[in-house]
CSV table of C-alpha atoms in Angstrom, one decimal:
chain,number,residue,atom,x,y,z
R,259,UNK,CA,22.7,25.3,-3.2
R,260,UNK,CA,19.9,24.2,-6.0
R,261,UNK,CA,17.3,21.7,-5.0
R,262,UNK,CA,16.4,20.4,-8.2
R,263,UNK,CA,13.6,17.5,-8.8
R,264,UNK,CA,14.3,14.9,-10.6
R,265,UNK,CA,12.1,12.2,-11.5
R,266,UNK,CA,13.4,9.5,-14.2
R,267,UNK,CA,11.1,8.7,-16.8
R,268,UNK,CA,10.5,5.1,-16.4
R,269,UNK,CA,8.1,3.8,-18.8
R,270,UNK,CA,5.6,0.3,-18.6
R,271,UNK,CA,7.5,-2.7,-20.6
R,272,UNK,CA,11.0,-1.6,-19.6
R,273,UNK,CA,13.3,-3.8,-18.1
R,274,UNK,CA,15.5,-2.4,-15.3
R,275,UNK,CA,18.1,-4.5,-13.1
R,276,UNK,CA,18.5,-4.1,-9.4
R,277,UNK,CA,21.5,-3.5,-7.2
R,278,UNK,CA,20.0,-6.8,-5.0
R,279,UNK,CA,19.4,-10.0,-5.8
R,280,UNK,CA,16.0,-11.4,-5.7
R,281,UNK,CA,15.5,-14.4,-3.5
R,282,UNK,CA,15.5,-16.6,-6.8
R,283,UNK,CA,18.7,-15.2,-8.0
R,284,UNK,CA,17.0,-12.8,-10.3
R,285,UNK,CA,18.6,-9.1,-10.7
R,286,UNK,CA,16.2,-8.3,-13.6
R,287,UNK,CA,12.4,-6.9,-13.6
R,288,UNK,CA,9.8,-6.0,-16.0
R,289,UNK,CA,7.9,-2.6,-15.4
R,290,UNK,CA,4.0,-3.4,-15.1
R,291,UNK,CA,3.1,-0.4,-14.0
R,292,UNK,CA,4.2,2.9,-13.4
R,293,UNK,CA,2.8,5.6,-10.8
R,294,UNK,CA,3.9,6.8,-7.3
R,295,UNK,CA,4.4,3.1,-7.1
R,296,UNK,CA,5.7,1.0,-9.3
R,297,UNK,CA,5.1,-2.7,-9.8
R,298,UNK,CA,6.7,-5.0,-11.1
R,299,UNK,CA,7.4,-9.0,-12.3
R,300,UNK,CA,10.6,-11.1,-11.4
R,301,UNK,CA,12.1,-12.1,-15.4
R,302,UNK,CA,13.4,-15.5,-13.4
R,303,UNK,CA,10.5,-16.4,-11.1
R,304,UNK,CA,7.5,-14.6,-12.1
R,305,UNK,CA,6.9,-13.0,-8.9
R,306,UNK,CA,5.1,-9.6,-8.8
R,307,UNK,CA,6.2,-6.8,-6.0
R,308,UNK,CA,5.0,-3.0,-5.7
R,309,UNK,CA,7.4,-0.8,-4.8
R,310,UNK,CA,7.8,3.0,-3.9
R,311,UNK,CA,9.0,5.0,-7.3
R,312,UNK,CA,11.9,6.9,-5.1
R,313,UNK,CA,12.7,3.1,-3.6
R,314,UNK,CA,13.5,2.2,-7.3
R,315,UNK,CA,14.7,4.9,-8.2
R,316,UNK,CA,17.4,4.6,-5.2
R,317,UNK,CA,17.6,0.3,-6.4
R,318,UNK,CA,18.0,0.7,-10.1
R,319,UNK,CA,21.4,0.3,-12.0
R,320,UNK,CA,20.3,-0.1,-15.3
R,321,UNK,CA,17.3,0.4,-17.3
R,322,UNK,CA,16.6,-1.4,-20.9
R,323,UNK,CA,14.2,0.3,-23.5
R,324,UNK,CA,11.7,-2.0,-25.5
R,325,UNK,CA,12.5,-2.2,-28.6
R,326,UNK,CA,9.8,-2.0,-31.0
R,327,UNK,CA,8.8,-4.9,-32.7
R,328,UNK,CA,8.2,-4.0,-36.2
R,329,UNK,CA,7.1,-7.3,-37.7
R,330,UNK,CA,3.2,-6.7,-36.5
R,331,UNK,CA,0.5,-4.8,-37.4
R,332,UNK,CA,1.3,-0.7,-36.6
């Protein structure tokens, strides 16, 4: 049986969607930042909560890349 580590690549600025509802009704959050813990802000409510990186990666159902925004400067 292989034991393989997995750690998915989640990146500041993305967007991922939870499996629960936020209190507020909210499903979506914005990555802040990213270590062994990740925090991140409500897109409803604003709220900001830290949570454990294998927490999320056990709550996560979808994760949205940024796009890149190609109007600005480079």
């Amino acid at each position: 049986m292989s034991k393989e580590f997995f750690l998915y690549p989640f990146l500041k600025g993305q967007v991922v969607t939870l499996k629960k509802t936020h209190p507020c009704g909210g499903r979506t959050w914005l990555l802040i930042r990213v270590s062994g813990d990740v925090t991140m802000e409500c897109l409803t409510c604003g709220r900001k909560m830290i949570l454990q990186r294998s927490d999320l990666e056990k709550a996560c159902v979808r994760v949205d890349h940024p796009t890149r925004d190609t109007s600005g400067p480079l």
